[in-house]
C-alpha cells in the first residue's frame, strides 16, 4: 500500500473525521436492541388486551355532549372539585415525600428479611379494597378511637369528614407508589459510590444529600408524579373517611359519582367531569415519560 493510501485509511479511522462521523451517525440511527420477536400466538391476546384498555375510553368520549362540554367543565361544581382535588393531591404528595423517602431509604439499606417484611407492609394499600382502607382510617381517627380523642382534646379538631381527612386518605393509597419507586431506584444505583465516599471521610448526611438522593432522582421524580396521579384519582377511602360535602371534601371522583347517580345535575356533567379527569391523568402520565432523557426519541 502506498503512503498516500495509508494516509487515507488513517484519516478514515481518525476520530472526528468524516468516516468516523458517518459511522457514528449510522450507530445513532440504529434501532434499540429489543431482543427476540414475540411469538405469533401472543399477538391476539395482546390486541384484546389493548382493546380492553382503550375501548372503554373511546365509549366514554363518544358519549360526551360536545355542545355543553365547556359549560359543564367550567361549572361551579367542576371548578370546586378540580381545585380541591389538585390542592389536596399536592398536599398528600408532599406528605408522602416527607414520609416515603426516609421509609424507602430504610427499606433499601436493610437486610433481606427486614426489607421483604417492610416492602410487604408498604404494598398492603395496593391490594386492599379502597373501601376497607376508608373504614380502617375511620376506626383509627374517629371520635371514639384513642387517637381521635387525643387529637380532639389537644387541638379541638375532628379529622373525619374534613378536608384534612381527604389528604390523609389520598396519602394512604398513594404512598406505596412513591416508596416502591424510590426504593427500587436506591437499590440499583449509588451503593458503590456511597461506600467510596464513606471511606474518604464523608458523613452520612453528606453521602445522603450529595450522592444518594441525586443518583436516585429519576426514581424519585417518577414516584412523585405517580403518587400525585393516584392521589387525585382516589375515591373509595375518601368517600368513607372524608364524605362528599361540596367545596369541603367533594373531589373530582366524588363529583363524578354524585352526578352519575342522579344526585347531581345529570349524566352529561358526569361524562364531562370524567373527560376532564381523564385528560389530567393523561397529562400526568405523559409528563412521566417526557422528563426522561431521550424519552421522546
mmCIF file of C-alpha atoms in Angstrom:
data_model
loop_
_atom_site.group_PDB
_atom_site.id
_atom_site.type_symbol
_atom_site.label_atom_id
_atom_site.label_comp_id
_atom_site.label_asym_id
_atom_site.label_seq_id
_atom_site.Cartn_x
_atom_site.Cartn_y
_atom_site.Cartn_z
ATOM 1 C CA UNK A 1 0.000 0.000 0.000
ATOM 2 C CA UNK A 2 1.359 3.371 -0.964
ATOM 3 C CA UNK A 3 1.974 6.133 1.583
ATOM 4 C CA UNK A 4 -0.947 8.088 0.091
ATOM 5 C CA UNK A 5 -3.371 5.170 0.575
ATOM 6 C CA UNK A 6 -2.153 4.547 4.118
ATOM 7 C CA UNK A 7 -2.799 8.205 4.939
ATOM 8 C CA UNK A 8 -6.295 7.954 3.548
ATOM 9 C CA UNK A 9 -7.041 4.886 5.719
ATOM 10 C CA UNK A 10 -5.668 6.585 8.839
ATOM 11 C CA UNK A 11 -7.801 9.667 8.131
ATOM 12 C CA UNK A 12 -10.912 7.482 7.778
ATOM 13 C CA UNK A 13 -10.272 5.905 11.206
ATOM 14 C CA UNK A 14 -9.236 9.171 12.875
ATOM 15 C CA UNK A 15 -11.777 10.394 15.484
ATOM 16 C CA UNK A 16 -13.719 13.365 14.174
ATOM 17 C CA UNK A 17 -13.118 12.501 10.520
ATOM 18 C CA UNK A 18 -15.975 12.214 8.032
ATOM 19 C CA UNK A 19 -15.764 8.408 8.140
ATOM 20 C CA UNK A 20 -15.981 8.327 11.911
ATOM 21 C CA UNK A 21 -18.866 10.773 11.884
ATOM 22 C CA UNK A 22 -20.750 8.708 9.289
ATOM 23 C CA UNK A 23 -20.269 5.532 11.393
ATOM 24 C CA UNK A 24 -21.444 7.402 14.492
ATOM 25 C CA UNK A 25 -24.469 8.652 12.568
ATOM 26 C CA UNK A 26 -25.324 5.114 11.455
ATOM 27 C CA UNK A 27 -24.917 3.899 15.043
ATOM 28 C CA UNK A 28 -27.141 6.633 16.469
ATOM 29 C CA UNK A 29 -29.923 5.749 13.990
ATOM 30 C CA UNK A 30 -29.652 2.029 14.669
ATOM 31 C CA UNK A 31 -32.853 0.733 16.360
ATOM 32 C CA UNK A 32 -32.557 -0.277 20.002
ATOM 33 C CA UNK A 33 -31.968 -3.968 20.724
ATOM 34 C CA UNK A 34 -35.356 -5.306 21.857
ATOM 35 C CA UNK A 35 -34.413 -8.982 21.900
ATOM 36 C CA UNK A 36 -36.192 -11.773 20.034
ATOM 37 C CA UNK A 37 -39.560 -11.103 18.414
ATOM 38 C CA UNK A 38 -42.656 -12.085 20.390
ATOM 39 C CA UNK A 39 -44.338 -15.391 19.394
ATOM 40 C CA UNK A 40 -47.160 -15.073 16.880
ATOM 41 C CA UNK A 41 -49.619 -16.609 19.370
ATOM 42 C CA UNK A 42 -49.048 -13.606 21.653
ATOM 43 C CA UNK A 43 -50.454 -11.192 19.071
ATOM 44 C CA UNK A 44 -54.158 -11.983 19.552
ATOM 45 C CA UNK A 45 -54.137 -11.709 23.386
ATOM 46 C CA UNK A 46 -52.100 -8.517 23.065
ATOM 47 C CA UNK A 47 -54.669 -6.974 20.724
ATOM 48 C CA UNK A 48 -57.516 -7.986 23.050
ATOM 49 C CA UNK A 49 -55.631 -6.554 25.991
ATOM 50 C CA UNK A 50 -55.062 -3.163 24.381
ATOM 51 C CA UNK A 51 -58.711 -3.188 23.233
ATOM 52 C CA UNK A 52 -59.841 -3.823 26.806
ATOM 53 C CA UNK A 53 -57.901 -0.750 27.888
ATOM 54 C CA UNK A 54 -58.760 1.604 25.040
ATOM 55 C CA UNK A 55 -62.363 0.773 24.031
ATOM 56 C CA UNK A 56 -63.971 1.877 27.329
ATOM 57 C CA UNK A 57 -62.262 5.246 26.980
ATOM 58 C CA UNK A 58 -63.484 5.570 23.399
ATOM 59 C CA UNK A 59 -67.010 4.723 24.590
ATOM 60 C CA UNK A 60 -66.712 7.425 27.241
ATOM 61 C CA UNK A 61 -65.545 10.023 24.734
ATOM 62 C CA UNK A 62 -68.347 9.071 22.291
ATOM 63 C CA UNK A 63 -70.991 9.817 24.950
ATOM 64 C CA UNK A 64 -69.766 13.342 25.594
ATOM 65 C CA UNK A 65 -72.179 16.175 24.890
ATOM 66 C CA UNK A 66 -69.818 18.465 22.976
ATOM 67 C CA UNK A 67 -72.350 21.310 22.786
ATOM 68 C CA UNK A 68 -72.410 21.661 26.597
ATOM 69 C CA UNK A 69 -68.932 20.302 27.382
ATOM 70 C CA UNK A 70 -67.278 23.651 28.073
ATOM 71 C CA UNK A 71 -70.198 24.757 30.231
ATOM 72 C CA UNK A 72 -70.075 21.506 32.216
ATOM 73 C CA UNK A 73 -66.327 21.510 32.905
ATOM 74 C CA UNK A 74 -66.374 25.187 33.909
ATOM 75 C CA UNK A 75 -69.385 24.907 36.219
ATOM 76 C CA UNK A 76 -69.101 25.837 39.874
ATOM 77 C CA UNK A 77 -69.220 22.173 40.916
ATOM 78 C CA UNK A 78 -66.464 21.186 38.481
ATOM 79 C CA UNK A 79 -64.193 24.089 39.426
ATOM 80 C CA UNK A 80 -64.602 23.412 43.159
ATOM 81 C CA UNK A 81 -63.995 19.684 42.762
ATOM 82 C CA UNK A 82 -60.971 20.165 40.490
ATOM 83 C CA UNK A 83 -59.414 22.794 42.773
ATOM 84 C CA UNK A 84 -59.965 20.580 45.820
ATOM 85 C CA UNK A 85 -58.522 17.524 44.042
ATOM 86 C CA UNK A 86 -55.408 19.386 42.901
ATOM 87 C CA UNK A 87 -54.882 21.114 46.271
ATOM 88 C CA UNK A 88 -55.338 18.014 48.395
ATOM 89 C CA UNK A 89 -53.405 15.912 45.855
ATOM 90 C CA UNK A 90 -50.386 18.235 46.061
ATOM 91 C CA UNK A 91 -50.575 18.283 49.882
ATOM 92 C CA UNK A 92 -50.846 14.492 50.049
ATOM 93 C CA UNK A 93 -47.895 14.159 47.650
ATOM 94 C CA UNK A 94 -45.777 16.471 49.832
ATOM 95 C CA UNK A 95 -46.728 14.383 52.885
ATOM 96 C CA UNK A 96 -45.784 11.211 51.014
ATOM 97 C CA UNK A 97 -42.379 12.672 50.097
ATOM 98 C CA UNK A 98 -41.678 13.611 53.734
ATOM 99 C CA UNK A 99 -42.620 10.132 54.977
ATOM 100 C CA UNK A 100 -41.916 7.965 51.943
ATOM 101 C CA UNK A 101 -38.333 8.916 51.044
ATOM 102 C CA UNK A 102 -36.942 8.053 54.505
ATOM 103 C CA UNK A 103 -39.007 4.852 54.503
ATOM 104 C CA UNK A 104 -37.673 3.881 51.069
ATOM 105 C CA UNK A 105 -34.121 4.566 52.255
ATOM 106 C CA UNK A 106 -34.591 2.343 55.310
ATOM 107 C CA UNK A 107 -36.003 -0.483 53.165
ATOM 108 C CA UNK A 108 -33.228 -0.213 50.555
ATOM 109 C CA UNK A 109 -30.458 -0.258 53.152
ATOM 110 C CA UNK A 110 -31.924 -3.003 55.399
ATOM 111 C CA UNK A 111 -31.129 -6.698 55.328
ATOM 112 C CA UNK A 112 -33.083 -9.080 53.079
ATOM 113 C CA UNK A 113 -35.613 -10.252 55.702
ATOM 114 C CA UNK A 114 -36.311 -6.784 57.077
ATOM 115 C CA UNK A 115 -36.631 -5.258 53.623
ATOM 116 C CA UNK A 116 -39.009 -8.021 52.472
ATOM 117 C CA UNK A 117 -41.223 -7.513 55.527
ATOM 118 C CA UNK A 118 -41.283 -3.715 55.156
ATOM 119 C CA UNK A 119 -41.916 -3.952 51.401
ATOM 120 C CA UNK A 120 -44.871 -6.270 52.007
ATOM 121 C CA UNK A 121 -46.340 -3.871 54.580
ATOM 122 C CA UNK A 122 -45.924 -0.915 52.220
ATOM 123 C CA UNK A 123 -47.677 -2.800 49.411
ATOM 124 C CA UNK A 124 -50.777 -3.601 51.506
ATOM 125 C CA UNK A 125 -52.753 -0.491 50.381
ATOM 126 C CA UNK A 126 -52.168 -1.541 46.763
ATOM 127 C CA UNK A 127 -54.128 -4.770 47.201
ATOM 128 C CA UNK A 128 -56.540 -3.553 49.874
ATOM 129 C CA UNK A 129 -60.042 -2.619 48.647
ATOM 130 C CA UNK A 130 -60.300 1.199 48.897
ATOM 131 C CA UNK A 131 -63.488 0.960 50.982
ATOM 132 C CA UNK A 132 -61.657 -1.177 53.538
ATOM 133 C CA UNK A 133 -58.949 1.466 53.720
ATOM 134 C CA UNK A 134 -61.580 4.113 54.422
ATOM 135 C CA UNK A 135 -63.126 2.028 57.205
ATOM 136 C CA UNK A 136 -59.679 1.446 58.741
ATOM 137 C CA UNK A 137 -58.897 5.167 58.705
ATOM 138 C CA UNK A 138 -62.287 5.915 60.227
ATOM 139 C CA UNK A 139 -61.668 3.472 63.076
ATOM 140 C CA UNK A 140 -58.168 4.901 63.658
ATOM 141 C CA UNK A 141 -59.007 8.636 63.637
ATOM 142 C CA UNK A 142 -62.728 8.575 64.546
ATOM 143 C CA UNK A 143 -64.126 10.339 67.604
ATOM 144 C CA UNK A 144 -64.430 7.087 69.539
ATOM 145 C CA UNK A 145 -60.865 5.954 68.835
ATOM 146 C CA UNK A 146 -57.999 6.739 71.284
ATOM 147 C CA UNK A 147 -56.049 8.707 68.677
ATOM 148 C CA UNK A 148 -59.144 10.613 67.588
ATOM 149 C CA UNK A 149 -59.925 11.550 71.195
ATOM 150 C CA UNK A 150 -56.337 12.725 71.786
ATOM 151 C CA UNK A 151 -56.416 14.928 68.669
ATOM 152 C CA UNK A 152 -59.790 16.332 69.714
ATOM 153 C CA UNK A 153 -58.596 17.119 73.267
ATOM 154 C CA UNK A 154 -55.269 18.679 72.212
ATOM 155 C CA UNK A 155 -56.328 20.746 69.179
ATOM 156 C CA UNK A 156 -60.130 20.555 69.170
ATOM 157 C CA UNK A 157 -60.039 19.011 65.686
ATOM 158 C CA UNK A 158 -62.203 16.201 64.373
ATOM 159 C CA UNK A 159 -60.472 14.626 61.397
ATOM 160 C CA UNK A 160 -63.243 12.531 59.763
ATOM 161 C CA UNK A 161 -65.369 14.337 57.158
ATOM 162 C CA UNK A 162 -62.943 17.239 56.847
ATOM 163 C CA UNK A 163 -60.526 18.411 54.148
ATOM 164 C CA UNK A 164 -57.651 17.030 56.226
ATOM 165 C CA UNK A 165 -59.318 13.614 56.007
ATOM 166 C CA UNK A 166 -59.165 13.859 52.202
ATOM 167 C CA UNK A 167 -55.403 14.457 52.396
ATOM 168 C CA UNK A 168 -54.898 11.512 54.785
ATOM 169 C CA UNK A 169 -56.968 9.160 52.609
ATOM 170 C CA UNK A 170 -55.086 10.207 49.462
ATOM 171 C CA UNK A 171 -51.707 9.784 51.194
ATOM 172 C CA UNK A 172 -52.746 6.332 52.470
ATOM 173 C CA UNK A 173 -53.401 4.978 48.976
ATOM 174 C CA UNK A 174 -50.656 6.911 47.134
ATOM 175 C CA UNK A 175 -47.702 6.389 49.486
ATOM 176 C CA UNK A 176 -46.805 2.882 48.171
ATOM 177 C CA UNK A 177 -46.276 4.228 44.645
ATOM 178 C CA UNK A 178 -43.629 6.657 45.902
ATOM 179 C CA UNK A 179 -41.920 4.275 48.326
ATOM 180 C CA UNK A 180 -41.599 1.358 45.899
ATOM 181 C CA UNK A 181 -40.367 3.599 43.076
ATOM 182 C CA UNK A 182 -37.707 5.317 45.210
ATOM 183 C CA UNK A 183 -36.680 2.069 46.905
ATOM 184 C CA UNK A 184 -36.098 0.383 43.547
ATOM 185 C CA UNK A 185 -34.012 3.319 42.347
ATOM 186 C CA UNK A 186 -31.936 3.317 45.541
ATOM 187 C CA UNK A 187 -31.219 -0.402 45.184
ATOM 188 C CA UNK A 188 -29.912 -0.159 41.624
ATOM 189 C CA UNK A 189 -27.685 2.905 41.942
ATOM 190 C CA UNK A 190 -25.343 4.507 44.379
ATOM 191 C CA UNK A 191 -24.174 1.784 46.785
ATOM 192 C CA UNK A 192 -20.586 1.663 45.457
ATOM 193 C CA UNK A 193 -20.350 5.474 45.356
ATOM 194 C CA UNK A 194 -21.688 5.661 48.918
ATOM 195 C CA UNK A 195 -19.066 3.223 50.199
ATOM 196 C CA UNK A 196 -16.303 5.107 48.399
ATOM 197 C CA UNK A 197 -17.420 8.424 49.846
ATOM 198 C CA UNK A 198 -17.656 6.909 53.323
ATOM 199 C CA UNK A 199 -14.094 5.555 53.110
ATOM 200 C CA UNK A 200 -12.941 9.062 52.112
ATOM 201 C CA UNK A 201 -14.432 10.501 55.296
ATOM 202 C CA UNK A 202 -17.839 11.794 54.145
ATOM 203 C CA UNK A 203 -20.531 11.775 56.845
ATOM 204 C CA UNK A 204 -23.894 10.048 56.465
ATOM 205 C CA UNK A 205 -25.771 13.295 55.853
ATOM 206 C CA UNK A 206 -23.297 14.381 53.174
ATOM 207 C CA UNK A 207 -23.498 10.966 51.498
ATOM 208 C CA UNK A 208 -27.300 11.162 51.545
ATOM 209 C CA UNK A 209 -27.593 14.688 50.131
ATOM 210 C CA UNK A 210 -24.610 14.702 47.738
ATOM 211 C CA UNK A 211 -24.659 11.130 46.398
ATOM 212 C CA UNK A 212 -27.701 9.029 47.317
ATOM 213 C CA UNK A 213 -30.544 11.421 46.524
ATOM 214 C CA UNK A 214 -29.019 12.863 43.295
ATOM 215 C CA UNK A 215 -28.444 9.347 41.938
ATOM 216 C CA UNK A 216 -31.984 8.317 42.926
ATOM 217 C CA UNK A 217 -33.520 11.462 41.403
ATOM 218 C CA UNK A 218 -35.078 9.674 38.365
ATOM 219 C CA UNK A 219 -36.925 7.196 40.592
ATOM 220 C CA UNK A 220 -37.894 9.964 42.996
ATOM 221 C CA UNK A 221 -39.381 12.141 40.248
ATOM 222 C CA UNK A 222 -41.280 9.211 38.720
ATOM 223 C CA UNK A 223 -42.559 8.221 42.172
ATOM 224 C CA UNK A 224 -43.728 11.759 42.939
ATOM 225 C CA UNK A 225 -45.657 12.023 39.661
ATOM 226 C CA UNK A 226 -47.286 8.600 40.048
ATOM 227 C CA UNK A 227 -48.099 9.406 43.683
ATOM 228 C CA UNK A 228 -49.838 12.637 42.630
ATOM 229 C CA UNK A 229 -51.747 10.863 39.853
ATOM 230 C CA UNK A 230 -53.005 8.217 42.295
ATOM 231 C CA UNK A 231 -53.933 10.860 44.876
ATOM 232 C CA UNK A 232 -56.168 12.917 42.572
ATOM 233 C CA UNK A 233 -57.932 9.727 41.404
ATOM 234 C CA UNK A 234 -58.628 8.369 44.878
ATOM 235 C CA UNK A 235 -62.324 7.598 45.582
ATOM 236 C CA UNK A 236 -63.203 4.748 47.971
ATOM 237 C CA UNK A 237 -61.223 5.653 51.090
ATOM 238 C CA UNK A 238 -62.109 9.332 50.638
ATOM 239 C CA UNK A 239 -65.836 8.593 50.362
ATOM 240 C CA UNK A 240 -65.918 6.671 53.657
ATOM 241 C CA UNK A 241 -63.404 8.657 55.676
ATOM 242 C CA UNK A 242 -63.978 12.203 54.381
ATOM 243 C CA UNK A 243 -67.520 12.177 52.997
ATOM 244 C CA UNK A 244 -68.895 14.034 49.990
ATOM 245 C CA UNK A 245 -69.502 17.640 51.007
ATOM 246 C CA UNK A 246 -69.263 20.085 48.033
ATOM 247 C CA UNK A 247 -66.419 22.555 48.474
ATOM 248 C CA UNK A 248 -65.071 20.734 51.554
ATOM 249 C CA UNK A 249 -64.451 17.063 50.741
ATOM 250 C CA UNK A 250 -66.007 16.550 47.290
ATOM 251 C CA UNK A 251 -63.086 15.786 44.971
ATOM 252 C CA UNK A 252 -63.386 15.086 41.239
ATOM 253 C CA UNK A 253 -64.088 11.333 41.582
ATOM 254 C CA UNK A 254 -66.809 12.052 44.155
ATOM 255 C CA UNK A 255 -68.321 14.785 41.974
ATOM 256 C CA UNK A 256 -68.440 12.324 39.060
ATOM 257 C CA UNK A 257 -70.107 9.702 41.263
ATOM 258 C CA UNK A 258 -72.654 12.233 42.521
ATOM 259 C CA UNK A 259 -73.528 13.476 39.045
ATOM 260 C CA UNK A 260 -73.739 9.983 37.529
ATOM 261 C CA UNK A 261 -76.050 8.609 40.216
ATOM 262 C CA UNK A 262 -78.673 11.304 39.793
ATOM 263 C CA UNK A 263 -77.988 13.357 42.910
ATOM 264 C CA UNK A 264 -76.219 15.895 40.697
ATOM 265 C CA UNK A 265 -77.337 17.647 37.528
ATOM 266 C CA UNK A 266 -77.232 14.658 35.130
ATOM 267 C CA UNK A 267 -75.064 12.276 33.137
ATOM 268 C CA UNK A 268 -73.715 14.887 30.704
ATOM 269 C CA UNK A 269 -71.844 16.709 33.507
ATOM 270 C CA UNK A 270 -70.611 13.333 34.801
ATOM 271 C CA UNK A 271 -69.156 12.494 31.385
ATOM 272 C CA UNK A 272 -67.639 15.968 31.104
ATOM 273 C CA UNK A 273 -66.009 15.689 34.545
ATOM 274 C CA UNK A 274 -64.765 12.213 33.648
ATOM 275 C CA UNK A 275 -63.146 13.571 30.489
ATOM 276 C CA UNK A 276 -61.557 16.387 32.487
ATOM 277 C CA UNK A 277 -60.104 13.904 34.987
ATOM 278 C CA UNK A 278 -59.004 11.630 32.108
ATOM 279 C CA UNK A 279 -57.150 14.486 30.397
ATOM 280 C CA UNK A 280 -55.490 15.401 33.690
ATOM 281 C CA UNK A 281 -54.357 11.808 34.222
ATOM 282 C CA UNK A 282 -53.024 11.536 30.657
ATOM 283 C CA UNK A 283 -51.060 14.772 31.062
ATOM 284 C CA UNK A 284 -49.530 13.411 34.268
ATOM 285 C CA UNK A 285 -48.566 10.126 32.579
ATOM 286 C CA UNK A 286 -47.107 11.954 29.570
ATOM 287 C CA UNK A 287 -45.006 14.049 31.919
ATOM 288 C CA UNK A 288 -43.685 10.818 33.473
ATOM 289 C CA UNK A 289 -42.299 9.814 30.081
ATOM 290 C CA UNK A 290 -41.333 13.258 28.827
ATOM 291 C CA UNK A 291 -38.929 14.221 31.619
ATOM 292 C CA UNK A 292 -36.649 11.240 30.972
ATOM 293 C CA UNK A 293 -33.627 11.977 28.736
ATOM 294 C CA UNK A 294 -34.289 10.630 25.234
ATOM 295 C CA UNK A 295 -37.836 9.533 26.082
ATOM 296 C CA UNK A 296 -39.321 11.312 23.070
ATOM 297 C CA UNK A 297 -36.855 9.898 20.523
#
